Short mmCIF file of N, CA, C and O in Angstrom, two decimals:
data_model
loop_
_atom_site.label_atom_id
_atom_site.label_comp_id
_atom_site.label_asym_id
_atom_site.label_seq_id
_atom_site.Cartn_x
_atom_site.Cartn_y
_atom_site.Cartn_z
N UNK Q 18 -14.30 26.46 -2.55
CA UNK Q 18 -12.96 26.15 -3.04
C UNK Q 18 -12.33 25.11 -2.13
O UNK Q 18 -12.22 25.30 -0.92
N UNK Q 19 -11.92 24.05 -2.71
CA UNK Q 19 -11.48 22.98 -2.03
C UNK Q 19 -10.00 23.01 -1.45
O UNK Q 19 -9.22 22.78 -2.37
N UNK Q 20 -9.38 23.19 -0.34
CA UNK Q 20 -8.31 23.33 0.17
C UNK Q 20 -7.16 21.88 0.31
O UNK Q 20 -7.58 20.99 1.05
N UNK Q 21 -6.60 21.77 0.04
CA UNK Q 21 -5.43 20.79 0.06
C UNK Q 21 -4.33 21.21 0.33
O UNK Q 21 -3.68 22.09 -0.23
N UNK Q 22 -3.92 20.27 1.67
CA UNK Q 22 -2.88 20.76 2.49
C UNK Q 22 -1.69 19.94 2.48
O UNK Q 22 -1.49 19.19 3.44
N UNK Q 23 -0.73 19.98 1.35
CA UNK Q 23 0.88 18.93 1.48
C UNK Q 23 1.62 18.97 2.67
O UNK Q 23 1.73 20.01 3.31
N UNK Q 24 2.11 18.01 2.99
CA UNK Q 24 3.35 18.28 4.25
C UNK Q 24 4.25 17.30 3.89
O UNK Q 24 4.09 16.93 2.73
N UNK Q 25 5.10 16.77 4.47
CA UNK Q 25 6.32 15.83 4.68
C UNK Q 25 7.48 16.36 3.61
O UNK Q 25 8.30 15.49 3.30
N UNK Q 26 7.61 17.30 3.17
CA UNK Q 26 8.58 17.39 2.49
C UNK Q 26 10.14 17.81 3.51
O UNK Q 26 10.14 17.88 4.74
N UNK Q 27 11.05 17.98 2.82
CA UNK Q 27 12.44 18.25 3.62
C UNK Q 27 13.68 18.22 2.54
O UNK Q 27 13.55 18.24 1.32
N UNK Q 28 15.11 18.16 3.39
CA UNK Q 28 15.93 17.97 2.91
C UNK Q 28 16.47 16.52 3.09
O UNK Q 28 16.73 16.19 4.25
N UNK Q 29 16.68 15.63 2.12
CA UNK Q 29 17.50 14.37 2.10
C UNK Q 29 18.65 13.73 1.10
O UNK Q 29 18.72 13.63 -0.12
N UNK Q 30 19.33 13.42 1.97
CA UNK Q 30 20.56 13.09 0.59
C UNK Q 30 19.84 11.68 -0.30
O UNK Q 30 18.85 10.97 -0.06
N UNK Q 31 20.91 11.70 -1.44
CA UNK Q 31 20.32 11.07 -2.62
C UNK Q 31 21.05 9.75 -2.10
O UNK Q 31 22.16 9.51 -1.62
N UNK Q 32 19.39 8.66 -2.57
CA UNK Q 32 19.37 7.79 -2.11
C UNK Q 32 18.28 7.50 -0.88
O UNK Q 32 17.91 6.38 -0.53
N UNK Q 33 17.89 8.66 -0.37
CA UNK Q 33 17.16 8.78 0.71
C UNK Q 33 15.45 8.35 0.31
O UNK Q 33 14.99 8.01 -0.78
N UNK Q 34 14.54 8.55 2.08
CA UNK Q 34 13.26 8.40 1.65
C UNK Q 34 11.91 9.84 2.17
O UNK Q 34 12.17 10.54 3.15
N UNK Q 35 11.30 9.96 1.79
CA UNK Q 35 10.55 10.97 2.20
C UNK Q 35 8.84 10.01 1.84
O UNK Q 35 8.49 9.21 0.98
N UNK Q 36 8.01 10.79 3.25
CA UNK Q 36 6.57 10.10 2.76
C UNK Q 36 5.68 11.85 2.71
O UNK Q 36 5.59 12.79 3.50
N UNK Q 37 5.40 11.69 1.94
CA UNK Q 37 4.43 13.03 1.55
C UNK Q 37 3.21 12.59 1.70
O UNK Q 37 2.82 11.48 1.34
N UNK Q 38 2.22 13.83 2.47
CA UNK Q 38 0.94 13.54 2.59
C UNK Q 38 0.07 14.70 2.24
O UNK Q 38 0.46 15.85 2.42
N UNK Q 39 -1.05 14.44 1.77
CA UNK Q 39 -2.30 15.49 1.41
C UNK Q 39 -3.27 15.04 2.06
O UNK Q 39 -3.58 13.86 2.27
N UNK Q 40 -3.92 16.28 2.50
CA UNK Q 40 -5.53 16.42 3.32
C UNK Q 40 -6.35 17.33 2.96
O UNK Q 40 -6.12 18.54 2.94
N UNK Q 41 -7.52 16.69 2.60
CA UNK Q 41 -8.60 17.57 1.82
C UNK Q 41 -9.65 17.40 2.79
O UNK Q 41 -10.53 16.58 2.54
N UNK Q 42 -9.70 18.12 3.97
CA UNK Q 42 -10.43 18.46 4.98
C UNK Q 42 -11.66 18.57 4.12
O UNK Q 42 -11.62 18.60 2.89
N UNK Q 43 -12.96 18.63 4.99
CA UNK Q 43 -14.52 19.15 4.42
C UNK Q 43 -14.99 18.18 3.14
O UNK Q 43 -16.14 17.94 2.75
N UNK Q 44 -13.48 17.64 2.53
CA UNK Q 44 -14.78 17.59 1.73
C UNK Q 44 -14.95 15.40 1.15
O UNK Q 44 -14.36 14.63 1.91
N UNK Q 45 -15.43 14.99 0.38
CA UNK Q 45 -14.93 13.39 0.14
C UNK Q 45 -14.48 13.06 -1.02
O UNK Q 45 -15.01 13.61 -1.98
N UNK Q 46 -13.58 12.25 -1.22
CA UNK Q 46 -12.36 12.78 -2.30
C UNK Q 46 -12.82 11.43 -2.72
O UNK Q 46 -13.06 11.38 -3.92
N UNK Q 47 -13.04 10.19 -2.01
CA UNK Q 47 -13.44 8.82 -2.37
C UNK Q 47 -13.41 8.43 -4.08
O UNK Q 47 -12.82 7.65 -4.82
N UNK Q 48 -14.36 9.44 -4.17
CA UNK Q 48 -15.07 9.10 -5.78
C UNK Q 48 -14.22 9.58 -6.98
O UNK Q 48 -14.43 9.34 -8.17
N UNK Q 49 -13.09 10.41 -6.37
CA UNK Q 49 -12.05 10.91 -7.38
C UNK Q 49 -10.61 10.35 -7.04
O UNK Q 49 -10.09 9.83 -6.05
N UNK Q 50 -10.09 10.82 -8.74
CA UNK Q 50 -9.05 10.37 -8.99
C UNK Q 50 -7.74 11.73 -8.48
O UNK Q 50 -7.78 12.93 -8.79
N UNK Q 51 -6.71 11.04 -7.66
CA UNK Q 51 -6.00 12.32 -7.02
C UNK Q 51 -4.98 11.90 -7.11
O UNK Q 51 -4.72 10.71 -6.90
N UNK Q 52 -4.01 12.92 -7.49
CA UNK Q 52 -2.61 13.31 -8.39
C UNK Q 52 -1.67 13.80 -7.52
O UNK Q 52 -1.91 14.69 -6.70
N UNK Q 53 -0.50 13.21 -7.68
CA UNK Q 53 0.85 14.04 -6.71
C UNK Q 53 1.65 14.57 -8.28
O UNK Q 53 2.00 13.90 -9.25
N UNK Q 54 1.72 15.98 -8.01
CA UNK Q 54 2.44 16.99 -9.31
C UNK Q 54 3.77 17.66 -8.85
O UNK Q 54 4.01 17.79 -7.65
N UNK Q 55 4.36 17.93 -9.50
CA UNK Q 55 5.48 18.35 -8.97
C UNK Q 55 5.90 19.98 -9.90
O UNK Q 55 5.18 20.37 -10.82
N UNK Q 56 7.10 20.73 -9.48
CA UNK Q 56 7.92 21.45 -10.53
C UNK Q 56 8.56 21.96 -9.43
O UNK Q 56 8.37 22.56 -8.37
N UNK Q 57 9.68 21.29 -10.37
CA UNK Q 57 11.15 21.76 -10.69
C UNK Q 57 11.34 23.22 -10.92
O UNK Q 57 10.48 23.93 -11.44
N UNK Q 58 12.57 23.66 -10.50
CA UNK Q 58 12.88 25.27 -10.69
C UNK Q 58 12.86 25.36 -12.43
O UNK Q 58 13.22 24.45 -13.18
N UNK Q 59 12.48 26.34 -12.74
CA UNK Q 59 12.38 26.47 -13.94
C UNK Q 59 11.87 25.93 -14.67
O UNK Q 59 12.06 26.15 -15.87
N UNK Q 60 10.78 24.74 -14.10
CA UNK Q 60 10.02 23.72 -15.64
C UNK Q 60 8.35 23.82 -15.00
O UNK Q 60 7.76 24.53 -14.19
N UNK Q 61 8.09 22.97 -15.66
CA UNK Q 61 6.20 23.19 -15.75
C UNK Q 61 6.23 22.55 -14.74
O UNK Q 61 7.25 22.08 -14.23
N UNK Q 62 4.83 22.43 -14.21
CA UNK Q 62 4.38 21.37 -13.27
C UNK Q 62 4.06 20.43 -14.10
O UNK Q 62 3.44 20.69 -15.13
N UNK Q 63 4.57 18.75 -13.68
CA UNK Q 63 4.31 17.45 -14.09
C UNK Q 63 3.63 16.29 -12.97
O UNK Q 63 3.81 16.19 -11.75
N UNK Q 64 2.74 15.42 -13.97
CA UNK Q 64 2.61 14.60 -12.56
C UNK Q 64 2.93 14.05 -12.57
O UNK Q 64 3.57 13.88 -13.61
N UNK Q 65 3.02 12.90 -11.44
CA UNK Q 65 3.74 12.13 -10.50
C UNK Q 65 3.60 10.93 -10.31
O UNK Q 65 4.28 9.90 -10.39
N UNK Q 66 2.41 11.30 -9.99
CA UNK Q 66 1.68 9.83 -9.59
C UNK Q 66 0.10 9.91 -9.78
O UNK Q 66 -0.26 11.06 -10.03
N UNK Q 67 -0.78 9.11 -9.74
CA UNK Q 67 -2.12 9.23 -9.47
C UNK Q 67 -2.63 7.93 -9.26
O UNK Q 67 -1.98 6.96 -9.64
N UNK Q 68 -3.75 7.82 -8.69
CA UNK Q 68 -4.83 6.78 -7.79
C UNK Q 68 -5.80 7.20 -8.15
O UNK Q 68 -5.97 8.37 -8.48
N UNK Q 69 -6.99 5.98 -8.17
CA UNK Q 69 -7.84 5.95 -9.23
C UNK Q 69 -9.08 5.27 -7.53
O UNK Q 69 -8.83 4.61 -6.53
N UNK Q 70 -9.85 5.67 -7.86
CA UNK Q 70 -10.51 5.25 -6.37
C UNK Q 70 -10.95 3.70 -5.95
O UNK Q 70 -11.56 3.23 -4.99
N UNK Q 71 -10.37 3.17 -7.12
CA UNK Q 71 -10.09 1.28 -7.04
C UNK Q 71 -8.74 1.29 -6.63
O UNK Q 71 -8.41 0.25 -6.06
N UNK Q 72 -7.57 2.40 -6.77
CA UNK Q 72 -6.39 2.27 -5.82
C UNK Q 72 -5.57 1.65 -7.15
O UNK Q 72 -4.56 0.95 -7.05
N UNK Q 73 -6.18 2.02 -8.37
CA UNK Q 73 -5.15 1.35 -9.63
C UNK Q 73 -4.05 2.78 -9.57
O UNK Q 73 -4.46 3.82 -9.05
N UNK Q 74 -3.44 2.75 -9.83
CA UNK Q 74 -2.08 3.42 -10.01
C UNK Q 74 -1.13 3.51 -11.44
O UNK Q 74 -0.73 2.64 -12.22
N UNK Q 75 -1.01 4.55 -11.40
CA UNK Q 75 -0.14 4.97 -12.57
C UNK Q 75 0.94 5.93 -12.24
O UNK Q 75 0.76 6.88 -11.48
N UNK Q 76 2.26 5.61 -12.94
CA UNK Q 76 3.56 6.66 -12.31
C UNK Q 76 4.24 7.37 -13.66
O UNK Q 76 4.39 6.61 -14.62
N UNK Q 77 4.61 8.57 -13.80
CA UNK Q 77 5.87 8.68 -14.40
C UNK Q 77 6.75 7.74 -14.55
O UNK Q 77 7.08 7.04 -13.59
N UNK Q 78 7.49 7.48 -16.30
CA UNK Q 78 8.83 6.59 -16.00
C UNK Q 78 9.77 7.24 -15.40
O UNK Q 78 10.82 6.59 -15.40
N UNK Q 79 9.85 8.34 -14.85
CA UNK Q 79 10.93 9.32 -14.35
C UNK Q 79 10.61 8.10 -13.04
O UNK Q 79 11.48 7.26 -12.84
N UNK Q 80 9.93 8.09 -12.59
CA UNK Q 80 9.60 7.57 -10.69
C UNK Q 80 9.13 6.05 -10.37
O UNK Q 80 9.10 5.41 -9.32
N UNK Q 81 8.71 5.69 -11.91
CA UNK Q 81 9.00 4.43 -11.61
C UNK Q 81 9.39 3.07 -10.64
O UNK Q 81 10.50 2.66 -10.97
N UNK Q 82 8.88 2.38 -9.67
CA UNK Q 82 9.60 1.24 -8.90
C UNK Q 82 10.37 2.51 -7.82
O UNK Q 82 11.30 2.03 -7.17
N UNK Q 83 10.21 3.44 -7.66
CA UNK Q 83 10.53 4.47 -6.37
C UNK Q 83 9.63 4.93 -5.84
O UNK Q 83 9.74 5.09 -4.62
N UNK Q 84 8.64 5.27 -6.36
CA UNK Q 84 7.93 6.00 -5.96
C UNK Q 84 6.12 5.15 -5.82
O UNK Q 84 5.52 4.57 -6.73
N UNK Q 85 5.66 5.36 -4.42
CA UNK Q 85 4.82 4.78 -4.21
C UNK Q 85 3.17 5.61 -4.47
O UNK Q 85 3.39 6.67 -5.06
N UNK Q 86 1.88 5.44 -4.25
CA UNK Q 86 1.05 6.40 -4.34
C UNK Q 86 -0.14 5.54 -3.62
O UNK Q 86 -0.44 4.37 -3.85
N UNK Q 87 -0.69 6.38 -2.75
CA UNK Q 87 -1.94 5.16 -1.68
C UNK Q 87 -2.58 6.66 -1.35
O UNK Q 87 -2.24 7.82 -1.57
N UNK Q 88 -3.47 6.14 -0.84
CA UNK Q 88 -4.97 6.63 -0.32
C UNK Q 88 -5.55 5.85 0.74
O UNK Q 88 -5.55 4.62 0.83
N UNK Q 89 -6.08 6.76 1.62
CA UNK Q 89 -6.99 6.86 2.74
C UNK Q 89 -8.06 7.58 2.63
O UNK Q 89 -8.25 8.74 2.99
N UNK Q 90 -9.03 6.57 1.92
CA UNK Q 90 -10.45 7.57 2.11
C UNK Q 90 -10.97 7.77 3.14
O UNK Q 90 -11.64 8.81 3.05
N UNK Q 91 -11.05 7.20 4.40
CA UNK Q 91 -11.52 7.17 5.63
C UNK Q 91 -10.92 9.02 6.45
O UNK Q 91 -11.51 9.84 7.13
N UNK Q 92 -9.47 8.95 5.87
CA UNK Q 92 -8.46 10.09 6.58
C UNK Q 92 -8.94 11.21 5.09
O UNK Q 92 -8.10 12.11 5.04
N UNK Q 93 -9.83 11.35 4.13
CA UNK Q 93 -9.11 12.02 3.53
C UNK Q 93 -8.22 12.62 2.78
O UNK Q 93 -8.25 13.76 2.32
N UNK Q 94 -7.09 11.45 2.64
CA UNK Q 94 -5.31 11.44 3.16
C UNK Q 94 -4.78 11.09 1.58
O UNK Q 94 -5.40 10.10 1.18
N UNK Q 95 -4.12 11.46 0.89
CA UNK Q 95 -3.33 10.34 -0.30
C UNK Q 95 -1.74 10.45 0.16
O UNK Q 95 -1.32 11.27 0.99
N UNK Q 96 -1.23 9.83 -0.29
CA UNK Q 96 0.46 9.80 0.34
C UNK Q 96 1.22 9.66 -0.97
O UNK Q 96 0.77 9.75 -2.12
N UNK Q 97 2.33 9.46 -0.62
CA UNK Q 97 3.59 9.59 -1.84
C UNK Q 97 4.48 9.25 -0.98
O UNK Q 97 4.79 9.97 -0.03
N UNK Q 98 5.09 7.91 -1.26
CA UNK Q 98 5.92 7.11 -0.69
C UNK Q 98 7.32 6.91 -1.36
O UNK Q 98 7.66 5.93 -2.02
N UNK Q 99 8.18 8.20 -1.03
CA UNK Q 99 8.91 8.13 -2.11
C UNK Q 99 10.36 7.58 -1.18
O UNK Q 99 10.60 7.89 -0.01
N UNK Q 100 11.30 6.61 -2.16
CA UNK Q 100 12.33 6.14 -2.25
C UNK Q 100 13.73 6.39 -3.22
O UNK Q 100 13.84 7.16 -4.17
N UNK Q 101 14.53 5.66 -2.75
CA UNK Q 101 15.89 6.20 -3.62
C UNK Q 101 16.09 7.29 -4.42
O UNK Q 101 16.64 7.39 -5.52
N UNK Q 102 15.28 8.58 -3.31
CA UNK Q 102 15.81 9.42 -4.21
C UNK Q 102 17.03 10.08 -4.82
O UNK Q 102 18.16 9.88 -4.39
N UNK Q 103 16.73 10.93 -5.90
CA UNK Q 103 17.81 11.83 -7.01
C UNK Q 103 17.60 13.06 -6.70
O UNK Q 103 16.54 13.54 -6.29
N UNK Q 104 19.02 13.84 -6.97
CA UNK Q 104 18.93 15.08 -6.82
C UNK Q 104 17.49 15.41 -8.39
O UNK Q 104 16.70 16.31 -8.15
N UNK Q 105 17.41 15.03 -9.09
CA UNK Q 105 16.30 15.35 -9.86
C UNK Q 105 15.15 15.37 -9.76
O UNK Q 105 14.45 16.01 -10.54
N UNK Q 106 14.53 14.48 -8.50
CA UNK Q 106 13.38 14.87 -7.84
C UNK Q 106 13.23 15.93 -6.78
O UNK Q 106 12.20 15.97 -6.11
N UNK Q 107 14.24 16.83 -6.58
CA UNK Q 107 14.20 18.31 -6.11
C UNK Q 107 13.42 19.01 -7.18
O UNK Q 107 13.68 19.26 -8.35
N UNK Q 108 11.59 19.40 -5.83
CA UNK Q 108 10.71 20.22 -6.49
C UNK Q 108 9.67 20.47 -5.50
O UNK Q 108 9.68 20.03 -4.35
N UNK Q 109 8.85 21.12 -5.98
CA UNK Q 109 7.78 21.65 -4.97
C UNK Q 109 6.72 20.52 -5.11
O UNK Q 109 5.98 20.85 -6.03
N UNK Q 110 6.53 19.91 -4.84
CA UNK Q 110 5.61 18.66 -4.88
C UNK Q 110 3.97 19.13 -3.98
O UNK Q 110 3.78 19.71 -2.91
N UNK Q 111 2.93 18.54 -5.09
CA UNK Q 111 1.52 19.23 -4.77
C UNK Q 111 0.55 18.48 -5.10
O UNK Q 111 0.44 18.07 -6.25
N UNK Q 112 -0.43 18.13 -4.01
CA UNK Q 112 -1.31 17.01 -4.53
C UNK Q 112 -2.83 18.03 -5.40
O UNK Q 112 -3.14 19.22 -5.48
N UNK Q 113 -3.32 16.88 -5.82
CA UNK Q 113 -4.98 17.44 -6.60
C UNK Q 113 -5.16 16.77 -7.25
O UNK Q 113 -4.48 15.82 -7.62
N UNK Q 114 -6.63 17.28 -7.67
CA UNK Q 114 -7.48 16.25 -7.96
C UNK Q 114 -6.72 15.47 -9.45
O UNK Q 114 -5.84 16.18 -9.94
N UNK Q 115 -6.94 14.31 -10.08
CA UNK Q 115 -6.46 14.25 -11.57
C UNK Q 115 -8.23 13.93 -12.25
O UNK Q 115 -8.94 13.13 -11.65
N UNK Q 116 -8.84 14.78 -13.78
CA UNK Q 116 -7.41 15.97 -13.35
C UNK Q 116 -7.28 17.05 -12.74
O UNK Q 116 -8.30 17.33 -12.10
N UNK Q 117 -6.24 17.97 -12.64
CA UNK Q 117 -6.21 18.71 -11.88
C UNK Q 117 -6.93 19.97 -11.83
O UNK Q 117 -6.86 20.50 -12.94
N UNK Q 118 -7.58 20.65 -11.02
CA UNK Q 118 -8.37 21.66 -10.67
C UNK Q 118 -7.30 22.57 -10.96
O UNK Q 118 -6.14 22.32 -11.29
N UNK Q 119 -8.00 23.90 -10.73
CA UNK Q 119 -7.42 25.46 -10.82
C UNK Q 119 -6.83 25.47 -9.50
O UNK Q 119 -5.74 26.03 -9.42
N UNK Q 120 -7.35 24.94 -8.36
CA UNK Q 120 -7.06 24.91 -6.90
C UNK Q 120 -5.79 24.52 -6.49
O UNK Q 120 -6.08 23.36 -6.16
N UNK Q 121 -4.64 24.62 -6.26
CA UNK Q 121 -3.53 24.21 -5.71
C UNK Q 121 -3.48 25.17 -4.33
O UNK Q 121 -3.91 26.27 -3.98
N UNK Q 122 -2.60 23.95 -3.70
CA UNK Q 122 -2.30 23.95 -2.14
C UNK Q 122 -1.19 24.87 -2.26
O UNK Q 122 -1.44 25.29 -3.39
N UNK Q 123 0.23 25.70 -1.79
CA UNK Q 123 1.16 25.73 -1.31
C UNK Q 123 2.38 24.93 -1.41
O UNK Q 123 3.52 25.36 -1.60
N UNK Q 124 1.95 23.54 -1.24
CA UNK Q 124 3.09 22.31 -2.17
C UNK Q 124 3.93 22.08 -0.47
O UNK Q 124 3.47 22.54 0.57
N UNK Q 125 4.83 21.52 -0.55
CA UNK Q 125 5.67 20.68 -0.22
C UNK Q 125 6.66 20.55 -0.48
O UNK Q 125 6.74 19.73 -1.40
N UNK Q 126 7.88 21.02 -0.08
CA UNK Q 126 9.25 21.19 -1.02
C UNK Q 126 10.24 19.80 -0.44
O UNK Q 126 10.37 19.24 0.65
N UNK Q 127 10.80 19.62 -1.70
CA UNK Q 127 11.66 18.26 -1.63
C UNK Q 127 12.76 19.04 -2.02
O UNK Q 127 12.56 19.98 -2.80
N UNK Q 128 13.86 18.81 -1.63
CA UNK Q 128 15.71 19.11 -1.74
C UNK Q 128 16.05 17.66 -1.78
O UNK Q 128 15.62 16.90 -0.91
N UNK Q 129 16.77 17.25 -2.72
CA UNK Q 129 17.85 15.82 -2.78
C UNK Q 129 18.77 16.58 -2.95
O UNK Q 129 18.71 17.47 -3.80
N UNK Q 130 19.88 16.39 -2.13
CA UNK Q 130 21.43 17.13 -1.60
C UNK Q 130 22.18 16.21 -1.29
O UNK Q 130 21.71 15.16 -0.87
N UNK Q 131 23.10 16.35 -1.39
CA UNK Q 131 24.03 15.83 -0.41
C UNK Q 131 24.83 16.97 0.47
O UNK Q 131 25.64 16.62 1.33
#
């Protein structure tokens, strides 16, 4: 079972930036396509972002021109480079594979507050 570990999440007022990162220790992610998902209190999990192992990219129009998505195959590593955020991107934010496995990490919690 493949483990994926989120971090960088926090509290930031709107307008703010947060960089989110995933690590998939053991194993090589290179050859796959890997997803930043999110949910909101009360709604499904949606994704976010995803990277394609040529580093092509695709976003939600929700995140659009805010929200960034990169990879480090060397680290393992995919990131989420997120900007100007909204209190509407308050959610548990969770990387995996796209698409996504049965396997989820724990997540990463984002608060946009003021």
């Amino acid at each position: 079972q493949v483990q994926l570990v989120e971090s960088g999440g926090g509290l930031v007022q709107p307008g703010g930036s947060l960089r989110l990162s995933c690590v998939a220790p053991g194993i090589i992610f290179s050859r796959n396509d890997m997803g930043w998902y999110r949910q909101a209190p009360g709604k499904q999990r949606e994704l976010v972002a995803r990277i394609a192992p040529t580093r092509i990219t695709d976003y939600a129009d929700s995140v659009k021109a805010r929200f960034t998505i990169s990879r480090d195959n060397a680290k393992n590593t995919v990131y989420l480079q997120m900007n100007m955020l909204k209190p509407e991107d308050t959610a548990v934010y969770y990387c995996n594979f796209y698409p996504p496995t049965n396997s989820w990490g724990q997540g990463t919690r984002v608060t946009v507050s003021a």
